[in-house]
C-alpha cells in the first residue's frame, strides 16, 4: 500500500483501515463496531470488543514461542547497571505485581498512581495495572509534591506505587519524602503506598499505610490477564493546559493497542525482535507509548535508559547505547541533540562506536529546528525524521515513514499527516480552512483516529470546552502552523499559554498562579522565551504591590524557589525580573506576544491598542539585565 492509498482509505473508510490493523491484536471477543461516531465529539473505537493490553504486550509473545527473547533492557549509567529481561521474565514479574495489587483490593476501574524513576519496575507497574484492568496514572518524577497532590486528588487512587529514590546524574533524590508531602497536601488519601527500595536510599515506611514492594512481590500469587472492554480506560495521563490545573487525558484499551501496534512497523520500521529506544521518561506520553506499550505490542525489545544525553558520563552516551544494544531506531527530543552538539560539536565521540545497525533517528516533543536537523543528519548519515504529536494523541499526527513510504524530509517541517488524521488549518477568526502556505491554527477534522484521548478524566465538559467546542467538527490541537503546496505540515508553536521546555510541556499560566501567591506580587506574567539548548525557557515578570519595598535579588530568589518547590525542577524556571508595570491593552490584556518578541530580541510593532507605550521600554531594559532581548 502506498501512503496515498493508506491515507485515503483511513479517511474515507476508517472502519476498513483500522479493522485490518486490529487483526494484529489478540482479542477475547471481537468488536461489534469498529467506529462509533454517533455521539461526536465522543468517539468509541472497537465497541463491544474485549482484550487485555498486558496480554498483548507480554503473554502472547511468550505463548507464541518468543519467551526467551529480550523484551526490555535496563541501561542505567547513573547506577552502572545493565540488566535484560526476556518476555517470560517480564510476564512473570508483572503477574506477581498484578497479584499483590489484587491482594491489596485493586480491581478493574480502580486507579493506581505510579510515581517512579526510570527503572524497569516503573514499566512493570504500568503493565501490572493493565493486566487487572486498573487504570494507571504515572506522574513524572521531576514534579513537586504539590503537583503530585493535584493528580492524586483528581485520580483518587487506592494505591500509589513508588520507589525510594530517583537519580539525576550524580544527585540522589529521595522520592518518599516527596510522596509523603504530597499525600499530606492532598485531600484524597490512598489506602496503601507500595515502595520499591533502591540501594541508594532506604525509604522510611509508615505503618500501616506503606508496604515494601519486594516483600509483597515475593509472597504474591501471580494474577492472570482479565478481559477488558476495548472502550474501558487503560490510563490517565495528566498534561499541562493553560492553567495550573492539569488535564487528565484518558486513553482506552482497544484503540490504543491497535493504533500503537500499527505505528511500530509503518512509522518506525520496527519488526518483532528489533531493538527500539525511546530516550524519554515513562512519566511522559512518549514513555507510555514508545518505551512501554508499542514496542512490546510488536514483540520488539525496548530500552529503559536512566541517564542523560550528556554527563552520564559524556556526550557519547547515546552512541554507546545504540551500538551496545544494537538499536535500530532512536526516538528522542531535539534538545537532547542540541545538548550533545554543545559538548561535542564535531561528533568526536561518535567515532568510538559502531552504528552500522542503526537505521533512523526520530525527533519530537518540540519542532526540530533546521540547525539541529542538519547537524544530526550530517553526523549520522541516516534519516532524521521530525514527527509531531501530543499527549492527547498518543502517537504522531504528522511524520514520515520507515515502513510505509519514505518521503524526502524538509528541514523544519514535521512532514505529512498520518493516516487517520485529517489535518486542517483554520483561520482563527473566521474558523474557515485556509489556503496552502497560509498560517493558521492547526486542527484535526473529527473523528480522531484510534489511540487518541477519549475524554478528560471525569470531565467530559472540560474535554469539549478545551478541544472540541472552539471549532465544532474539529479537534483543536493548540498548535499553529501551515501546510505547504506539497502537503507537508509546518508546526510553528503553541497558540496558547503552553510552552515546551527541553521537550517537556508546561503551562505558563500555572507558573503565573504560583508567582501570584507571593505576598509582595501584585501581578505577573510568565513567558516562554527562546533558549539555544532547551528550545524555550520560562521567564517571569513581576509587579510588586504598593509599599512592598524589597531588594530585587532576594525577591527573585524567592520566586524561583517557589516555582521549583511548587511545580518542580523540571520547569527550569531560573529567571525573573521586577518591573513597574506590564504592557497591556487599554482593556487590560497583557501583551504577551509583544513581550515575548522583546525578550527574544526580535523587532516588534508597538500595538495600536497599547495603554502605556512606556512600559515596553521598561521591559526592554529589564530583559537585558537577565541576558535576554536585543544583544
Ligand atoms: N526527578 C527529579 N528531578 C528531575 C527529574 C526527575 N525525574 N528529571 C529532571 N529533573 C530535574 C533536573 O535534575 C534539573 O534540575 P536542576 O535545575 O536542578 O539541574 C531540572 O529538573 C531540569 O531537567 P532537564 O529538563 O532534564 O534539564 P537538564 O538541564 O538536567 O538536562 C537535557 C538538559 C537537554 C540534557 C535534558 O532535558 C534531556 O535529556 N532532554 C531529553 C529530552 C526528553 O527526555 N524529552 C522528553 C520528551 S520526548
Ligand atoms: P506533549 O503533550 O508533552 O507531547 O507536548 C505536545 C506539544 O509539543 C505539541 O502540542 C507541540 O506544541 C509540541 N511538539 C511536539 N512535537 C512537535 C514537533 N515535532 N514539532 C513541533 N512541535 C511539537
PDB file of C-alpha atoms in Angstrom, residues 28 35 71 82 108 184 186 212 226 291 324 376 403 467 509 534 565-566 609:
ATOM      1  CA  UNK A  28     -11.002 -12.268  23.682  1.00  0.00           C
ATOM      2  CA  UNK A  35     -16.042   3.034  14.848  1.00  0.00           C
ATOM      3  CA  UNK A  71      11.785  -7.673  25.949  1.00  0.00           C
ATOM      4  CA  UNK A  82      22.775  -3.105  32.573  1.00  0.00           C
ATOM      5  CA  UNK A 108     -10.922  -3.237  37.328  1.00  0.00           C
ATOM      6  CA  UNK A 184      -0.262  15.396  53.361  1.00  0.00           C
ATOM      7  CA  UNK A 186      -3.890  16.068  49.087  1.00  0.00           C
ATOM      8  CA  UNK A 212       7.640  -2.958  50.941  1.00  0.00           C
ATOM      9  CA  UNK A 226      -8.549 -10.038  32.816  1.00  0.00           C
ATOM     10  CA  UNK A 291       9.122   2.893  25.998  1.00  0.00           C
ATOM     11  CA  UNK A 324      25.967  -1.793  22.601  1.00  0.00           C
ATOM     12  CA  UNK A 376      22.251  15.329  13.223  1.00  0.00           C
ATOM     13  CA  UNK A 403       7.633   1.070   6.878  1.00  0.00           C
ATOM     14  CA  UNK A 467     -10.643  20.751  22.352  1.00  0.00           C
ATOM     15  CA  UNK A 509      -0.455  30.107  33.347  1.00  0.00           C
ATOM     16  CA  UNK A 534      16.070  23.828  25.763  1.00  0.00           C
ATOM     17  CA  UNK A 565       9.097  23.808  45.159  1.00  0.00           C
ATOM     18  CA  UNK A 566       5.512  24.047  43.944  1.00  0.00           C
ATOM     19  CA  UNK A 609      -4.214  49.068  21.397  1.00  0.00           C
TER      20      UNK A 609
END
